[in-house]
Structure formats: structure tokens, C-alpha cells
JSON list of C-alpha atoms in Angstrom, two decimals:
[
{"chain": "A", "resi": 1, "resn": "MET", "atom": "CA", "xyz": [46.72, 159.19, 88.88]},
{"chain": "A", "resi": 2, "resn": "VAL", "atom": "CA", "xyz": [44.52, 162.03, 87.63]},
{"chain": "A", "resi": 3, "resn": "ALA", "atom": "CA", "xyz": [41.39, 160.17, 88.80]},
{"chain": "A", "resi": 4, "resn": "THR", "atom": "CA", "xyz": [42.91, 159.69, 92.26]},
{"chain": "A", "resi": 5, "resn": "GLY", "atom": "CA", "xyz": [43.77, 163.37, 92.50]},
{"chain": "A", "resi": 6, "resn": "LEU", "atom": "CA", "xyz": [40.27, 164.35, 91.39]},
{"chain": "A", "resi": 7, "resn": "PHE", "atom": "CA", "xyz": [38.70, 162.00, 93.95]},
{"chain": "A", "resi": 8, "resn": "THR", "atom": "CA", "xyz": [40.92, 163.43, 96.70]},
{"chain": "A", "resi": 9, "resn": "LEU", "atom": "CA", "xyz": [39.86, 166.94, 95.70]},
{"chain": "A", "resi": 10, "resn": "LEU", "atom": "CA", "xyz": [36.12, 166.25, 95.48]},
{"chain": "A", "resi": 11, "resn": "PHE", "atom": "CA", "xyz": [35.65, 163.75, 98.32]},
{"chain": "A", "resi": 12, "resn": "PRO", "atom": "CA", "xyz": [35.55, 166.38, 101.13]},
{"chain": "A", "resi": 13, "resn": "LEU", "atom": "CA", "xyz": [32.79, 168.41, 99.43]},
{"chain": "A", "resi": 14, "resn": "PRO", "atom": "CA", "xyz": [29.79, 166.23, 100.45]},
{"chain": "A", "resi": 15, "resn": "LEU", "atom": "CA", "xyz": [31.20, 166.08, 103.97]},
{"chain": "A", "resi": 16, "resn": "LEU", "atom": "CA", "xyz": [31.57, 169.86, 104.08]},
{"chain": "A", "resi": 17, "resn": "TRP", "atom": "CA", "xyz": [28.04, 170.25, 102.73]},
{"chain": "A", "resi": 18, "resn": "LEU", "atom": "CA", "xyz": [26.58, 167.99, 105.44]},
{"chain": "A", "resi": 19, "resn": "LEU", "atom": "CA", "xyz": [28.62, 169.78, 108.10]},
{"chain": "A", "resi": 20, "resn": "SER", "atom": "CA", "xyz": [27.34, 173.15, 106.88]},
{"chain": "A", "resi": 21, "resn": "CYS", "atom": "CA", "xyz": [23.73, 171.88, 106.89]},
{"chain": "A", "resi": 22, "resn": "TRP", "atom": "CA", "xyz": [24.18, 170.75, 110.49]},
{"chain": "A", "resi": 23, "resn": "TRP", "atom": "CA", "xyz": [25.78, 174.08, 111.40]},
{"chain": "A", "resi": 24, "resn": "LEU", "atom": "CA", "xyz": [22.95, 176.02, 109.75]},
{"chain": "A", "resi": 25, "resn": "ARG", "atom": "CA", "xyz": [20.31, 174.07, 111.69]},
{"chain": "A", "resi": 26, "resn": "ARG", "atom": "CA", "xyz": [22.04, 174.91, 114.97]},
{"chain": "A", "resi": 27, "resn": "GLN", "atom": "CA", "xyz": [22.86, 178.54, 114.21]},
{"chain": "A", "resi": 28, "resn": "ARG", "atom": "CA", "xyz": [19.90, 179.65, 112.04]},
{"chain": "A", "resi": 29, "resn": "GLY", "atom": "CA", "xyz": [18.19, 182.93, 112.80]},
{"chain": "A", "resi": 30, "resn": "ALA", "atom": "CA", "xyz": [19.67, 186.36, 113.54]},
{"chain": "A", "resi": 31, "resn": "ARG", "atom": "CA", "xyz": [22.73, 186.90, 115.71]},
{"chain": "A", "resi": 32, "resn": "TRP", "atom": "CA", "xyz": [24.19, 190.23, 116.77]},
{"chain": "A", "resi": 33, "resn": "ARG", "atom": "CA", "xyz": [27.08, 191.70, 118.70]},
{"chain": "A", "resi": 34, "resn": "LEU", "atom": "CA", "xyz": [25.44, 194.92, 119.91]},
{"chain": "A", "resi": 35, "resn": "GLY", "atom": "CA", "xyz": [22.46, 195.21, 122.22]},
{"chain": "A", "resi": 36, "resn": "SER", "atom": "CA", "xyz": [20.99, 197.93, 120.02]},
{"chain": "A", "resi": 37, "resn": "ASP", "atom": "CA", "xyz": [20.92, 195.57, 117.04]},
{"chain": "A", "resi": 38, "resn": "ARG", "atom": "CA", "xyz": [19.37, 192.83, 119.16]},
{"chain": "A", "resi": 39, "resn": "ARG", "atom": "CA", "xyz": [16.58, 195.21, 120.13]},
{"chain": "A", "resi": 40, "resn": "LEU", "atom": "CA", "xyz": [15.84, 196.05, 116.49]},
{"chain": "A", "resi": 41, "resn": "PHE", "atom": "CA", "xyz": [15.52, 192.38, 115.57]},
{"chain": "A", "resi": 42, "resn": "ALA", "atom": "CA", "xyz": [13.48, 191.48, 118.67]},
{"chain": "A", "resi": 43, "resn": "ASP", "atom": "CA", "xyz": [11.12, 194.43, 119.07]},
{"chain": "A", "resi": 44, "resn": "GLY", "atom": "CA", "xyz": [8.57, 193.33, 116.48]},
{"chain": "A", "resi": 45, "resn": "PRO", "atom": "CA", "xyz": [6.28, 196.16, 115.28]},
{"chain": "A", "resi": 46, "resn": "ALA", "atom": "CA", "xyz": [8.32, 198.73, 117.22]},
{"chain": "A", "resi": 47, "resn": "THR", "atom": "CA", "xyz": [11.03, 198.28, 114.58]},
{"chain": "A", "resi": 48, "resn": "ARG", "atom": "CA", "xyz": [10.28, 200.26, 111.44]},
{"chain": "A", "resi": 49, "resn": "ALA", "atom": "CA", "xyz": [12.81, 199.10, 108.85]},
{"chain": "A", "resi": 50, "resn": "LEU", "atom": "CA", "xyz": [13.51, 200.65, 105.45]},
{"chain": "A", "resi": 51, "resn": "PHE", "atom": "CA", "xyz": [15.37, 198.63, 102.83]},
{"chain": "A", "resi": 52, "resn": "VAL", "atom": "CA", "xyz": [17.02, 200.89, 100.25]},
{"chain": "A", "resi": 53, "resn": "THR", "atom": "CA", "xyz": [17.72, 199.04, 97.00]},
{"chain": "A", "resi": 54, "resn": "ALA", "atom": "CA", "xyz": [18.70, 200.07, 93.48]},
{"chain": "A", "resi": 55, "resn": "HIS", "atom": "CA", "xyz": [16.70, 197.79, 91.19]},
{"chain": "A", "resi": 56, "resn": "PRO", "atom": "CA", "xyz": [13.70, 195.45, 91.23]},
{"chain": "A", "resi": 57, "resn": "ASP", "atom": "CA", "xyz": [15.13, 192.03, 92.23]},
{"chain": "A", "resi": 58, "resn": "ASP", "atom": "CA", "xyz": [17.80, 193.40, 94.63]},
{"chain": "A", "resi": 59, "resn": "GLU", "atom": "CA", "xyz": [15.46, 192.68, 97.54]},
{"chain": "A", "resi": 60, "resn": "ALA", "atom": "CA", "xyz": [15.26, 189.00, 96.59]},
{"chain": "A", "resi": 61, "resn": "MET", "atom": "CA", "xyz": [18.79, 188.44, 95.26]},
{"chain": "A", "resi": 62, "resn": "PHE", "atom": "CA", "xyz": [20.61, 190.07, 98.17]},
{"chain": "A", "resi": 63, "resn": "PHE", "atom": "CA", "xyz": [18.45, 191.16, 101.12]},
{"chain": "A", "resi": 64, "resn": "ALA", "atom": "CA", "xyz": [15.89, 188.35, 101.50]},
{"chain": "A", "resi": 65, "resn": "PRO", "atom": "CA", "xyz": [17.47, 186.78, 104.63]},
{"chain": "A", "resi": 66, "resn": "THR", "atom": "CA", "xyz": [17.43, 190.10, 106.49]},
{"chain": "A", "resi": 67, "resn": "ILE", "atom": "CA", "xyz": [13.91, 190.97, 105.34]},
{"chain": "A", "resi": 68, "resn": "LEU", "atom": "CA", "xyz": [12.59, 187.57, 106.43]},
{"chain": "A", "resi": 69, "resn": "SER", "atom": "CA", "xyz": [14.39, 187.79, 109.78]},
{"chain": "A", "resi": 70, "resn": "LEU", "atom": "CA", "xyz": [12.45, 191.02, 110.42]},
{"chain": "A", "resi": 71, "resn": "ALA", "atom": "CA", "xyz": [9.08, 189.43, 109.66]},
{"chain": "A", "resi": 72, "resn": "GLN", "atom": "CA", "xyz": [7.58, 190.74, 112.92]},
{"chain": "A", "resi": 73, "resn": "ALA", "atom": "CA", "xyz": [8.72, 194.31, 112.22]},
{"chain": "A", "resi": 74, "resn": "ARG", "atom": "CA", "xyz": [7.04, 196.93, 110.04]},
{"chain": "A", "resi": 75, "resn": "LEU", "atom": "CA", "xyz": [8.84, 196.95, 106.70]},
{"chain": "A", "resi": 76, "resn": "TRP", "atom": "CA", "xyz": [9.25, 199.44, 103.87]},
{"chain": "A", "resi": 77, "resn": "LEU", "atom": "CA", "xyz": [11.22, 199.28, 100.64]},
{"chain": "A", "resi": 78, "resn": "LEU", "atom": "CA", "xyz": [12.56, 202.20, 98.61]},
{"chain": "A", "resi": 79, "resn": "CYS", "atom": "CA", "xyz": [13.82, 201.15, 95.17]},
{"chain": "A", "resi": 80, "resn": "GLY", "atom": "CA", "xyz": [16.01, 203.68, 93.36]},
{"chain": "A", "resi": 81, "resn": "SER", "atom": "CA", "xyz": [14.92, 202.83, 89.82]},
{"chain": "A", "resi": 82, "resn": "THR", "atom": "CA", "xyz": [12.40, 200.87, 87.76]},
{"chain": "A", "resi": 83, "resn": "GLY", "atom": "CA", "xyz": [15.15, 198.64, 86.36]},
{"chain": "A", "resi": 84, "resn": "ASN", "atom": "CA", "xyz": [14.58, 200.00, 82.87]},
{"chain": "A", "resi": 85, "resn": "TYR", "atom": "CA", "xyz": [18.05, 199.30, 81.42]},
{"chain": "A", "resi": 86, "resn": "TYR", "atom": "CA", "xyz": [16.54, 196.87, 78.88]},
{"chain": "A", "resi": 87, "resn": "SER", "atom": "CA", "xyz": [13.25, 198.82, 78.58]},
{"chain": "A", "resi": 88, "resn": "GLN", "atom": "CA", "xyz": [11.42, 196.45, 80.94]},
{"chain": "A", "resi": 89, "resn": "GLY", "atom": "CA", "xyz": [10.58, 199.00, 83.63]},
{"chain": "A", "resi": 90, "resn": "ASP", "atom": "CA", "xyz": [6.80, 198.50, 83.67]},
{"chain": "A", "resi": 91, "resn": "VAL", "atom": "CA", "xyz": [7.13, 194.72, 83.88]},
{"chain": "A", "resi": 92, "resn": "ARG", "atom": "CA", "xyz": [9.77, 194.91, 86.58]},
{"chain": "A", "resi": 93, "resn": "LYS", "atom": "CA", "xyz": [7.72, 197.24, 88.78]},
{"chain": "A", "resi": 94, "resn": "LYS", "atom": "CA", "xyz": [4.94, 194.64, 88.96]},
{"chain": "A", "resi": 95, "resn": "GLU", "atom": "CA", "xyz": [7.46, 191.87, 89.60]},
{"chain": "A", "resi": 96, "resn": "LEU", "atom": "CA", "xyz": [8.91, 193.87, 92.49]},
{"chain": "A", "resi": 97, "resn": "LEU", "atom": "CA", "xyz": [5.50, 194.25, 94.14]},
{"chain": "A", "resi": 98, "resn": "ASP", "atom": "CA", "xyz": [4.86, 190.50, 93.79]},
{"chain": "A", "resi": 99, "resn": "SER", "atom": "CA", "xyz": [8.28, 189.66, 95.24]},
{"chain": "A", "resi": 100, "resn": "CYS", "atom": "CA", "xyz": [7.81, 192.02, 98.19]},
{"chain": "A", "resi": 101, "resn": "LEU", "atom": "CA", "xyz": [4.46, 190.42, 98.95]},
{"chain": "A", "resi": 102, "resn": "VAL", "atom": "CA", "xyz": [6.18, 187.03, 99.24]},
{"chain": "A", "resi": 103, "resn": "LEU", "atom": "CA", "xyz": [8.78, 188.56, 101.57]},
{"chain": "A", "resi": 104, "resn": "GLY", "atom": "CA", "xyz": [6.16, 190.23, 103.76]},
{"chain": "A", "resi": 105, "resn": "ILE", "atom": "CA", "xyz": [6.37, 193.84, 102.56]},
{"chain": "A", "resi": 106, "resn": "PRO", "atom": "CA", "xyz": [2.89, 195.14, 101.62]},
{"chain": "A", "resi": 107, "resn": "PRO", "atom": "CA", "xyz": [2.53, 196.94, 98.25]},
{"chain": "A", "resi": 108, "resn": "SER", "atom": "CA", "xyz": [1.52, 200.13, 100.07]},
{"chain": "A", "resi": 109, "resn": "ASN", "atom": "CA", "xyz": [4.97, 200.19, 101.70]},
{"chain": "A", "resi": 110, "resn": "VAL", "atom": "CA", "xyz": [6.90, 199.84, 98.43]},
{"chain": "A", "resi": 111, "resn": "THR", "atom": "CA", "xyz": [8.09, 203.00, 96.67]},
{"chain": "A", "resi": 112, "resn": "ILE", "atom": "CA", "xyz": [9.75, 202.82, 93.26]},
{"chain": "A", "resi": 113, "resn": "ILE", "atom": "CA", "xyz": [11.63, 205.95, 92.16]},
{"chain": "A", "resi": 114, "resn": "ASP", "atom": "CA", "xyz": [11.41, 206.78, 88.45]},
{"chain": "A", "resi": 115, "resn": "HIS", "atom": "CA", "xyz": [13.71, 209.79, 88.03]},
{"chain": "A", "resi": 116, "resn": "ARG", "atom": "CA", "xyz": [15.63, 210.69, 84.89]},
{"chain": "A", "resi": 117, "resn": "ASP", "atom": "CA", "xyz": [18.73, 211.49, 86.95]},
{"chain": "A", "resi": 118, "resn": "LEU", "atom": "CA", "xyz": [18.68, 208.01, 88.53]},
{"chain": "A", "resi": 119, "resn": "PRO", "atom": "CA", "xyz": [18.92, 205.70, 85.51]},
{"chain": "A", "resi": 120, "resn": "ASP", "atom": "CA", "xyz": [19.39, 201.95, 85.80]},
{"chain": "A", "resi": 121, "resn": "HIS", "atom": "CA", "xyz": [22.89, 201.72, 84.35]},
{"chain": "A", "resi": 122, "resn": "PRO", "atom": "CA", "xyz": [25.97, 199.79, 85.54]},
{"chain": "A", "resi": 123, "resn": "SER", "atom": "CA", "xyz": [28.36, 202.65, 84.73]},
{"chain": "A", "resi": 124, "resn": "VAL", "atom": "CA", "xyz": [26.33, 205.58, 86.10]},
{"chain": "A", "resi": 125, "resn": "GLU", "atom": "CA", "xyz": [26.96, 206.88, 89.59]},
{"chain": "A", "resi": 126, "resn": "TRP", "atom": "CA", "xyz": [23.80, 208.42, 91.02]},
{"chain": "A", "resi": 127, "resn": "ASP", "atom": "CA", "xyz": [23.70, 211.95, 92.42]},
{"chain": "A", "resi": 128, "resn": "THR", "atom": "CA", "xyz": [24.39, 211.83, 96.16]},
{"chain": "A", "resi": 129, "resn": "GLN", "atom": "CA", "xyz": [22.44, 214.97, 97.06]},
{"chain": "A", "resi": 130, "resn": "LEU", "atom": "CA", "xyz": [19.32, 213.88, 95.15]},
{"chain": "A", "resi": 131, "resn": "LEU", "atom": "CA", "xyz": [19.41, 210.37, 96.60]},
{"chain": "A", "resi": 132, "resn": "SER", "atom": "CA", "xyz": [20.06, 211.64, 100.11]},
{"chain": "A", "resi": 133, "resn": "ALA", "atom": "CA", "xyz": [17.04, 213.95, 99.93]},
{"chain": "A", "resi": 134, "resn": "LEU", "atom": "CA", "xyz": [14.76, 211.15, 98.70]},
{"chain": "A", "resi": 135, "resn": "ILE", "atom": "CA", "xyz": [15.96, 208.69, 101.34]},
{"chain": "A", "resi": 136, "resn": "LEU", "atom": "CA", "xyz": [15.75, 211.19, 104.19]},
{"chain": "A", "resi": 137, "resn": "LYS", "atom": "CA", "xyz": [12.22, 212.20, 103.23]},
{"chain": "A", "resi": 138, "resn": "HIS", "atom": "CA", "xyz": [11.19, 208.54, 103.28]},
{"chain": "A", "resi": 139, "resn": "VAL", "atom": "CA", "xyz": [12.81, 207.97, 106.66]},
{"chain": "A", "resi": 140, "resn": "LYS", "atom": "CA", "xyz": [11.10, 210.96, 108.25]},
{"chain": "A", "resi": 141, "resn": "THR", "atom": "CA", "xyz": [7.69, 210.36, 106.67]},
{"chain": "A", "resi": 142, "resn": "ASN", "atom": "CA", "xyz": [7.55, 206.75, 107.88]},
{"chain": "A", "resi": 143, "resn": "GLN", "atom": "CA", "xyz": [9.33, 207.25, 111.21]},
{"chain": "A", "resi": 144, "resn": "ILE", "atom": "CA", "xyz": [11.99, 204.72, 110.25]},
{"chain": "A", "resi": 145, "resn": "ASN", "atom": "CA", "xyz": [14.41, 203.56, 112.96]},
{"chain": "A", "resi": 146, "resn": "LEU", "atom": "CA", "xyz": [16.44, 201.07, 110.89]},
{"chain": "A", "resi": 147, "resn": "VAL", "atom": "CA", "xyz": [17.88, 201.61, 107.40]},
{"chain": "A", "resi": 148, "resn": "VAL", "atom": "CA", "xyz": [19.40, 198.66, 105.52]},
{"chain": "A", "resi": 149, "resn": "THR", "atom": "CA", "xyz": [21.29, 199.07, 102.26]},
{"chain": "A", "resi": 150, "resn": "PHE", "atom": "CA", "xyz": [24.43, 197.99, 100.36]},
{"chain": "A", "resi": 151, "resn": "ASP", "atom": "CA", "xyz": [27.97, 198.53, 101.61]},
{"chain": "A", "resi": 152, "resn": "ALA", "atom": "CA", "xyz": [30.67, 200.51, 99.78]},
{"chain": "A", "resi": 153, "resn": "ARG", "atom": "CA", "xyz": [31.35, 197.67, 97.31]},
{"chain": "A", "resi": 154, "resn": "GLY", "atom": "CA", "xyz": [27.69, 197.06, 96.52]},
{"chain": "A", "resi": 155, "resn": "VAL", "atom": "CA", "xyz": [27.89, 193.22, 96.62]},
{"chain": "A", "resi": 156, "resn": "SER", "atom": "CA", "xyz": [28.15, 193.01, 92.82]},
{"chain": "A", "resi": 157, "resn": "GLY", "atom": "CA", "xyz": [30.17, 196.17, 92.24]},
{"chain": "A", "resi": 158, "resn": "HIS", "atom": "CA", "xyz": [27.27, 197.85, 90.39]},
{"chain": "A", "resi": 159, "resn": "LEU", "atom": "CA", "xyz": [27.70, 201.64, 90.55]},
{"chain": "A", "resi": 160, "resn": "ASN", "atom": "CA", "xyz": [24.00, 202.16, 91.32]},
{"chain": "A", "resi": 161, "resn": "HIS", "atom": "CA", "xyz": [24.41, 199.93, 94.40]},
{"chain": "A", "resi": 162, "resn": "LYS", "atom": "CA", "xyz": [27.49, 201.84, 95.53]},
{"chain": "A", "resi": 163, "resn": "SER", "atom": "CA", "xyz": [25.66, 205.14, 95.08]},
{"chain": "A", "resi": 164, "resn": "LEU", "atom": "CA", "xyz": [23.07, 204.11, 97.66]},
{"chain": "A", "resi": 165, "resn": "TYR", "atom": "CA", "xyz": [25.79, 203.46, 100.21]},
{"chain": "A", "resi": 166, "resn": "THR", "atom": "CA", "xyz": [27.39, 206.84, 99.48]},
{"chain": "A", "resi": 167, "resn": "ALA", "atom": "CA", "xyz": [24.06, 208.63, 100.01]},
{"chain": "A", "resi": 168, "resn": "VAL", "atom": "CA", "xyz": [23.23, 206.77, 103.22]},
{"chain": "A", "resi": 169, "resn": "ARG", "atom": "CA", "xyz": [26.75, 207.24, 104.59]},
{"chain": "A", "resi": 170, "resn": "HIS", "atom": "CA", "xyz": [26.47, 210.97, 103.80]},
{"chain": "A", "resi": 171, "resn": "LEU", "atom": "CA", "xyz": [23.22, 211.23, 105.76]},
{"chain": "A", "resi": 172, "resn": "HIS", "atom": "CA", "xyz": [24.71, 209.28, 108.65]},
{"chain": "A", "resi": 173, "resn": "SER", "atom": "CA", "xyz": [27.99, 211.21, 108.83]},
{"chain": "A", "resi": 174, "resn": "GLU", "atom": "CA", "xyz": [26.15, 214.54, 108.61]},
{"chain": "A", "resi": 175, "resn": "LYS", "atom": "CA", "xyz": [23.82, 213.37, 111.40]},
{"chain": "A", "resi": 176, "resn": "LYS", "atom": "CA", "xyz": [20.77, 213.97, 109.23]},
{"chain": "A", "resi": 177, "resn": "PHE", "atom": "CA", "xyz": [18.96, 210.81, 110.30]},
{"chain": "A", "resi": 178, "resn": "PRO", "atom": "CA", "xyz": [16.53, 211.17, 113.23]},
{"chain": "A", "resi": 179, "resn": "GLU", "atom": "CA", "xyz": [17.96, 210.30, 116.64]},
{"chain": "A", "resi": 180, "resn": "GLY", "atom": "CA", "xyz": [17.88, 206.56, 117.25]},
{"chain": "A", "resi": 181, "resn": "CYS", "atom": "CA", "xyz": [17.80, 205.62, 113.56]},
{"chain": "A", "resi": 182, "resn": "GLN", "atom": "CA", "xyz": [20.40, 202.91, 112.95]},
{"chain": "A", "resi": 183, "resn": "VAL", "atom": "CA", "xyz": [22.04, 201.91, 109.68]},
{"chain": "A", "resi": 184, "resn": "LEU", "atom": "CA", "xyz": [23.13, 198.41, 108.63]},
{"chain": "A", "resi": 185, "resn": "THR", "atom": "CA", "xyz": [25.01, 197.71, 105.41]},
{"chain": "A", "resi": 186, "resn": "LEU", "atom": "CA", "xyz": [25.08, 194.37, 103.63]},
{"chain": "A", "resi": 187, "resn": "GLU", "atom": "CA", "xyz": [28.60, 192.98, 103.58]},
{"chain": "A", "resi": 188, "resn": "THR", "atom": "CA", "xyz": [30.25, 192.23, 100.25]},
{"chain": "A", "resi": 189, "resn": "VAL", "atom": "CA", "xyz": [32.23, 188.98, 100.25]},
{"chain": "A", "resi": 190, "resn": "ASN", "atom": "CA", "xyz": [34.76, 187.71, 97.74]},
{"chain": "A", "resi": 191, "resn": "LEU", "atom": "CA", "xyz": [33.69, 185.78, 94.64]},
{"chain": "A", "resi": 192, "resn": "PHE", "atom": "CA", "xyz": [34.58, 182.38, 96.09]},
{"chain": "A", "resi": 193, "resn": "ARG", "atom": "CA", "xyz": [32.50, 182.90, 99.23]},
{"chain": "A", "resi": 194, "resn": "LYS", "atom": "CA", "xyz": [29.66, 184.45, 97.27]},
{"chain": "A", "resi": 195, "resn": "TYR", "atom": "CA", "xyz": [29.01, 181.23, 95.37]},
{"chain": "A", "resi": 196, "resn": "ILE", "atom": "CA", "xyz": [29.48, 178.46, 97.92]},
{"chain": "A", "resi": 197, "resn": "SER", "atom": "CA", "xyz": [25.96, 178.75, 99.34]},
{"chain": "A", "resi": 198, "resn": "ILE", "atom": "CA", "xyz": [25.62, 177.29, 102.84]},
{"chain": "A", "resi": 199, "resn": "LEU", "atom": "CA", "xyz": [29.30, 176.30, 102.91]},
{"chain": "A", "resi": 200, "resn": "ASP", "atom": "CA", "xyz": [29.91, 179.94, 103.77]},
{"chain": "A", "resi": 201, "resn": "ALA", "atom": "CA", "xyz": [27.94, 179.68, 107.04]},
{"chain": "A", "resi": 202, "resn": "PRO", "atom": "CA", "xyz": [30.88, 178.77, 109.33]},
{"chain": "A", "resi": 203, "resn": "ILE", "atom": "CA", "xyz": [33.12, 181.33, 107.59]},
{"chain": "A", "resi": 204, "resn": "SER", "atom": "CA", "xyz": [30.55, 184.09, 108.05]},
{"chain": "A", "resi": 205, "resn": "TYR", "atom": "CA", "xyz": [30.17, 183.16, 111.71]},
{"chain": "A", "resi": 206, "resn": "LEU", "atom": "CA", "xyz": [33.91, 183.35, 112.32]},
{"chain": "A", "resi": 207, "resn": "GLN", "atom": "CA", "xyz": [34.10, 186.78, 110.64]},
{"chain": "A", "resi": 208, "resn": "SER", "atom": "CA", "xyz": [32.01, 188.22, 113.54]},
{"chain": "A", "resi": 209, "resn": "PRO", "atom": "CA", "xyz": [29.82, 190.71, 111.66]},
{"chain": "A", "resi": 210, "resn": "ASP", "atom": "CA", "xyz": [27.62, 193.07, 113.67]},
{"chain": "A", "resi": 211, "resn": "VAL", "atom": "CA", "xyz": [24.55, 191.13, 112.52]},
{"chain": "A", "resi": 212, "resn": "LEU", "atom": "CA", "xyz": [24.51, 187.67, 110.98]},
{"chain": "A", "resi": 213, "resn": "VAL", "atom": "CA", "xyz": [21.34, 186.16, 109.52]},
{"chain": "A", "resi": 214, "resn": "MET", "atom": "CA", "xyz": [21.18, 182.52, 108.42]},
{"chain": "A", "resi": 215, "resn": "LEU", "atom": "CA", "xyz": [17.90, 181.15, 107.12]},
{"chain": "A", "resi": 216, "resn": "ALA", "atom": "CA", "xyz": [16.33, 177.80, 107.84]},
{"chain": "A", "resi": 217, "resn": "ARG", "atom": "CA", "xyz": [15.37, 175.82, 104.74]},
{"chain": "A", "resi": 218, "resn": "LYS", "atom": "CA", "xyz": [11.70, 176.90, 104.90]},
{"chain": "A", "resi": 219, "resn": "ASP", "atom": "CA", "xyz": [12.64, 180.59, 104.78]},
{"chain": "A", "resi": 220, "resn": "ALA", "atom": "CA", "xyz": [15.31, 179.98, 102.13]},
{"chain": "A", "resi": 221, "resn": "ASP", "atom": "CA", "xyz": [12.56, 178.51, 99.95]},
{"chain": "A", "resi": 222, "resn": "LEU", "atom": "CA", "xyz": [10.60, 181.75, 100.48]},
{"chain": "A", "resi": 223, "resn": "ALA", "atom": "CA", "xyz": [13.61, 183.76, 99.34]},
{"chain": "A", "resi": 224, "resn": "LYS", "atom": "CA", "xyz": [13.78, 181.67, 96.16]},
{"chain": "A", "resi": 225, "resn": "ARG", "atom": "CA", "xyz": [10.05, 182.11, 95.59]},
{"chain": "A", "resi": 226, "resn": "ALA", "atom": "CA", "xyz": [10.51, 185.86, 95.83]},
{"chain": "A", "resi": 227, "resn": "MET", "atom": "CA", "xyz": [13.23, 185.78, 93.18]},
{"chain": "A", "resi": 228, "resn": "GLN", "atom": "CA", "xyz": [11.06, 183.62, 90.96]},
{"chain": "A", "resi": 229, "resn": "CYS", "atom": "CA", "xyz": [8.56, 186.50, 90.86]},
{"chain": "A", "resi": 230, "resn": "HIS", "atom": "CA", "xyz": [11.12, 188.32, 88.71]},
{"chain": "A", "resi": 231, "resn": "ARG", "atom": "CA", "xyz": [10.36, 186.21, 85.68]},
{"chain": "A", "resi": 232, "resn": "SER", "atom": "CA", "xyz": [11.83, 188.71, 83.22]},
{"chain": "A", "resi": 233, "resn": "GLN", "atom": "CA", "xyz": [15.20, 188.35, 84.96]},
{"chain": "A", "resi": 234, "resn": "LEU", "atom": "CA", "xyz": [15.34, 184.57, 85.33]},
{"chain": "A", "resi": 235, "resn": "LEU", "atom": "CA", "xyz": [18.03, 183.89, 82.76]},
{"chain": "A", "resi": 236, "resn": "TRP", "atom": "CA", "xyz": [20.02, 180.67, 83.11]},
{"chain": "A", "resi": 237, "resn": "PHE", "atom": "CA", "xyz": [22.80, 182.25, 85.20]},
{"chain": "A", "resi": 238, "resn": "ARG", "atom": "CA", "xyz": [20.32, 183.69, 87.69]},
{"chain": "A", "resi": 239, "resn": "ARG", "atom": "CA", "xyz": [18.75, 180.27, 88.12]},
{"chain": "A", "resi": 240, "resn": "LEU", "atom": "CA", "xyz": [22.23, 179.03, 89.02]},
{"chain": "A", "resi": 241, "resn": "TYR", "atom": "CA", "xyz": [22.55, 182.01, 91.36]},
{"chain": "A", "resi": 242, "resn": "LEU", "atom": "CA", "xyz": [19.51, 180.81, 93.32]},
{"chain": "A", "resi": 243, "resn": "PHE", "atom": "CA", "xyz": [21.23, 177.50, 93.95]},
{"chain": "A", "resi": 244, "resn": "PHE", "atom": "CA", "xyz": [24.79, 178.65, 94.61]},
{"chain": "A", "resi": 245, "resn": "SER", "atom": "CA", "xyz": [24.66, 182.15, 96.11]},
{"chain": "A", "resi": 246, "resn": "ARG", "atom": "CA", "xyz": [25.19, 182.52, 99.86]},
{"chain": "A", "resi": 247, "resn": "TYR", "atom": "CA", "xyz": [23.02, 185.68, 99.75]},
{"chain": "A", "resi": 248, "resn": "VAL", "atom": "CA", "xyz": [19.93, 183.51, 99.34]},
{"chain": "A", "resi": 249, "resn": "VAL", "atom": "CA", "xyz": [20.49, 182.02, 102.81]},
{"chain": "A", "resi": 250, "resn": "ILE", "atom": "CA", "xyz": [23.09, 184.21, 104.55]},
{"chain": "A", "resi": 251, "resn": "ASN", "atom": "CA", "xyz": [23.40, 187.95, 105.18]},
{"chain": "A", "resi": 252, "resn": "SER", "atom": "CA", "xyz": [26.22, 189.48, 107.20]},
{"chain": "A", "resi": 253, "resn": "LEU", "atom": "CA", "xyz": [25.75, 193.14, 108.05]},
{"chain": "A", "resi": 254, "resn": "ARG", "atom": "CA", "xyz": [27.86, 195.93, 109.51]},
{"chain": "A", "resi": 255, "resn": "SER", "atom": "CA", "xyz": [26.71, 199.01, 111.41]},
{"chain": "A", "resi": 256, "resn": "LEU", "atom": "CA", "xyz": [27.68, 202.49, 110.27]}
]
């Protein structure tokens, strides 16, 4: 009886997996609801995109699909810390540069902030005014017209992630960004959806985000290669993350 129940429970999974693979092949690439977002993803070098992350490895763990979908654009990355929580900051800085190279962001366009008031710590909320000033300076210096960062829940709930959203939202609401600069935030999904990999593709599609990016297998392999550059972080659970997380293949984003 138990075996029958288990079979009934597990039997649909391979079918769902195959269905999701088929769906991903048909729907892969970037999709958008607004014409302004379509322009940003289609304009190539005219799009100057800044990814604002908190720690080395965020770009690979969470933002890789969006970064890869903007391969024809000019890309920058601003990382809020060296990731020195376990005193590995120097190692992690090099890993970040290697990962960005895989994703198509040149080392010259990667800035890593090392500020005592912006420590890598899961229970520290970063100073909004300080962060806002650093982000705005970067946007103006590089003539950025697209900023991408975390949403209010920070995907993993990490306070450093949430702080980035607070700073970017502050700049946006105060109209500090240059005219025409758009902001996209990476949508946080519930724990179940987060770890069902490509099975989340149809769900994400039905949620109608402002921008939806779904990677083909070739680009998903690139995203995994980028994460593998972070050798100091590849503990057993992060290896499982590479296999199960939807953020390796799917990003859904909302406009501010």
C-alpha cells in the first residue's frame, strides 16, 4: 500500500520534468511586458547595465540568467563587500573577477567595495545613505541606463541583500537616478519554487513578471561554470544548489 502511494506520488515527476524541458526550449530567452524593457534587452551596446550585488558569488548564484541575456549590452558590476565574513575576502575578490569573466563582464568593469561600514554579515543592515551615494556615483560615472539588484526580500533574506534594495529604491523614489535610467529587481520566490529548477518555468511564465529570462542549456552551463569559479564557497549544499535552484536558469524581474 505504501509502495503504491509512493509510486503514485513520484510517477508524475519525470513527466513534469520532460514537460518543463520542452517548455524551456520553446520559451527560452528574455520576455517582457513593457516596451521600455524590450528596448533595454534588444539595444545591444546602447544598454549600459549595472548589476548591484552584496557579495562575491551573488552574480552567479542569482543573477546569471539576466547577465547572460544581456550579453550584447555593456555590463558593469558593483559588489557591496569582499565577502570577508569568514576572513576569505582576498580569495573571494579573485573568484569574483574570474566568475564575471565567464559571464561576460570584463575585470575593468567590476568594482568591489571594501568599506568598514559595509561588512559582510547576515544580521547587519547596511547604511542607506552611504550605499545610495556609492551606487549613484557609479551610475553617473558610467552613464548607466539600467540598474539590476535584489528585491525587498533579497532572494535569501540576507540583510545585506535587502539593504541594496532599500538604497536603490531610495534613489529611485527621490528621483536621483539620471533621466531614462530604469531599475529592475530580482523577484524572490517561495522555498518550494526556489528549488524545483526548470519545473518552475511554467509557473514563472504564468506569474507575468515585467521581465522573464529563461536560459537554454548551453547558457545554463555557463552560469554553473561561473559559480564553479567560487571554489572557496563550493560546499556540498551549494553544489546541490547548482542542480536544484531555479535561479541558475530562471530570473523573473519587476520594475520599480
